[in-house]
Amino acid sequence: MWRVNTLGFAILGLLARRPLSGYRVAQLMREPIGFFWNAGHAQIHGTLRKLVEAGWAEYRTEPGPGPHDKKLYSATAAGRAALAEWAASPLPTPQPHDELLLRVYNGWLADPAAMREMLTAELERREASLAHYLTVRAEFEADGTPEDPTTQRFVDYATVLNGIGSERYVLDWLRWLIGTLRD
């Protein structure tokens, strides 16, 4: 039997919230899931198929906008149970993959001006990301700050707060690093 990977659980988490087409799953994998996990169309559709084969997801067909019917996927009871168990299980030892840190680690070999340019571009990208997170947080808070940790709204809000904190930390570090390279 297929061993469900983290992408499978990311997709299952979307399907547990509401029925979705494969196209809509791909959109949601860009945002909000893309804030902390990503995958391409081929991975998504292959994983949907495997989730159905495993009995953790099912689909129904509806007339589509074109000549083909569209499939609306949803999590089965078994899938929701597996997702709940996985969500509360201990995390494996993280295997870090941070290309920015790897580049900085090797930056002693690069031209300082080129490093500043790369880091400044990253700073600008992170500033835009933080601005987006802050907008999303404001939208949440306009409807009242979520307080019930057993709701989807609360955990969505919690992930946005994590994104804000993470981006602020990296932005402070980038500003320090760029300033150091100027000196």
Tab-separated table of C-alpha atoms in Angstrom, residues 34-143:
chain	number	residue	atom	x	y	z
A	34	GLY	CA	1.959	27.613	-0.581
A	35	PHE	CA	2.940	29.790	2.372
A	36	PHE	CA	4.400	26.681	3.979
A	37	TRP	CA	4.259	23.789	1.462
A	38	ASN	CA	4.278	23.551	-2.315
A	39	ALA	CA	3.729	21.097	-5.139
A	40	GLY	CA	3.200	21.065	-8.890
A	41	HIS	CA	0.114	19.976	-10.842
A	42	ALA	CA	1.485	16.534	-11.690
A	43	GLN	CA	2.281	15.819	-8.033
A	44	ILE	CA	-1.148	17.032	-6.940
A	45	HIS	CA	-3.126	14.971	-9.434
A	46	GLY	CA	-1.036	11.859	-8.789
A	47	THR	CA	-1.537	12.288	-5.060
A	48	LEU	CA	-5.306	12.754	-5.472
A	49	ARG	CA	-5.437	9.470	-7.383
A	50	LYS	CA	-3.428	7.705	-4.674
A	51	LEU	CA	-5.623	9.129	-1.896
A	52	VAL	CA	-8.690	7.739	-3.679
A	53	GLU	CA	-6.993	4.346	-4.154
A	54	ALA	CA	-6.090	4.286	-0.448
A	55	GLY	CA	-9.719	4.970	0.495
A	56	TRP	CA	-8.851	8.280	2.156
A	57	ALA	CA	-10.558	10.406	-0.493
A	58	GLU	CA	-13.435	9.948	-2.883
A	59	TYR	CA	-14.902	11.957	-5.710
A	60	ARG	CA	-18.162	12.628	-7.443
A	61	THR	CA	-18.523	14.002	-10.926
A	62	GLU	CA	-20.409	17.117	-11.958
A	63	PRO	CA	-20.859	18.756	-15.339
A	64	GLY	CA	-17.749	20.782	-16.066
A	65	PRO	CA	-17.377	24.090	-17.847
A	66	GLY	CA	-16.045	22.318	-20.947
A	67	PRO	CA	-16.754	19.020	-22.653
A	68	HIS	CA	-15.582	16.921	-19.690
A	69	ASP	CA	-17.159	16.347	-16.301
A	70	LYS	CA	-15.201	17.660	-13.336
A	71	LYS	CA	-14.352	15.601	-10.297
A	72	LEU	CA	-15.062	17.002	-6.852
A	73	TYR	CA	-12.841	15.303	-4.276
A	74	SER	CA	-13.540	15.061	-0.558
A	75	ALA	CA	-11.944	13.290	2.387
A	76	THR	CA	-13.588	10.066	3.543
A	77	ALA	CA	-14.158	9.273	7.215
A	78	ALA	CA	-11.036	7.093	7.098
A	79	GLY	CA	-9.085	9.956	5.535
A	80	ARG	CA	-10.271	12.440	8.170
A	81	ALA	CA	-9.310	9.988	10.932
A	82	ALA	CA	-5.850	9.444	9.417
A	83	LEU	CA	-5.397	13.203	9.010
A	84	ALA	CA	-6.372	13.839	12.636
A	85	GLU	CA	-3.935	11.154	13.825
A	86	TRP	CA	-1.130	12.513	11.626
A	87	ALA	CA	-1.741	16.142	12.714
A	88	ALA	CA	-1.153	15.262	16.376
A	89	SER	CA	1.685	12.766	15.844
A	90	PRO	CA	5.306	13.643	16.742
A	91	LEU	CA	7.219	15.460	14.027
A	92	PRO	CA	10.166	13.695	12.408
A	93	THR	CA	13.571	15.287	12.801
A	94	PRO	CA	13.494	18.205	10.374
A	95	GLN	CA	15.682	18.031	7.311
A	96	PRO	CA	16.435	21.682	6.581
A	97	HIS	CA	16.482	22.869	2.994
A	98	ASP	CA	17.107	26.600	2.963
A	99	GLU	CA	18.712	27.800	-0.247
A	100	LEU	CA	19.146	31.340	1.067
A	101	LEU	CA	21.217	30.098	4.004
A	102	LEU	CA	23.226	27.824	1.747
A	103	ARG	CA	24.029	30.769	-0.536
A	104	VAL	CA	25.006	32.976	2.418
A	105	TYR	CA	27.154	30.146	3.779
A	106	ASN	CA	29.069	30.139	0.498
A	107	GLY	CA	28.886	33.900	-0.008
A	108	TRP	CA	32.408	34.459	1.251
A	109	LEU	CA	33.523	33.431	-2.246
A	110	ALA	CA	31.188	35.827	-4.071
A	111	ASP	CA	31.651	39.467	-4.925
A	112	PRO	CA	30.209	41.480	-1.991
A	113	ALA	CA	28.300	43.779	-4.363
A	114	ALA	CA	26.706	40.751	-6.063
A	115	MET	CA	25.799	39.300	-2.666
A	116	ARG	CA	24.229	42.620	-1.606
A	117	GLU	CA	22.218	42.679	-4.828
A	118	MET	CA	20.936	39.131	-4.306
A	119	LEU	CA	20.152	39.788	-0.639
A	120	THR	CA	18.402	43.077	-1.442
A	121	ALA	CA	16.188	41.311	-3.973
A	122	GLU	CA	15.370	38.703	-1.330
A	123	LEU	CA	14.663	41.464	1.196
A	124	GLU	CA	12.198	43.072	-1.229
A	125	ARG	CA	10.507	39.728	-1.884
A	126	ARG	CA	10.203	39.065	1.847
A	127	GLU	CA	8.838	42.568	2.478
A	128	ALA	CA	6.104	41.913	-0.099
A	129	SER	CA	5.381	38.567	1.531
A	130	LEU	CA	5.118	40.201	4.968
A	131	ALA	CA	2.782	42.869	3.579
A	132	HIS	CA	0.565	40.117	2.186
A	133	TYR	CA	0.525	38.255	5.506
A	134	LEU	CA	-0.377	41.484	7.314
A	135	THR	CA	-3.262	42.058	4.901
A	136	VAL	CA	-4.540	38.529	5.483
A	137	ARG	CA	-4.246	39.015	9.262
A	138	ALA	CA	-6.199	42.281	9.043
A	139	GLU	CA	-8.945	40.474	7.094
A	140	PHE	CA	-9.160	37.866	9.843
A	141	GLU	CA	-9.220	40.465	12.591
A	142	ALA	CA	-11.882	42.547	10.832
A	143	ASP	CA	-14.255	39.668	11.594
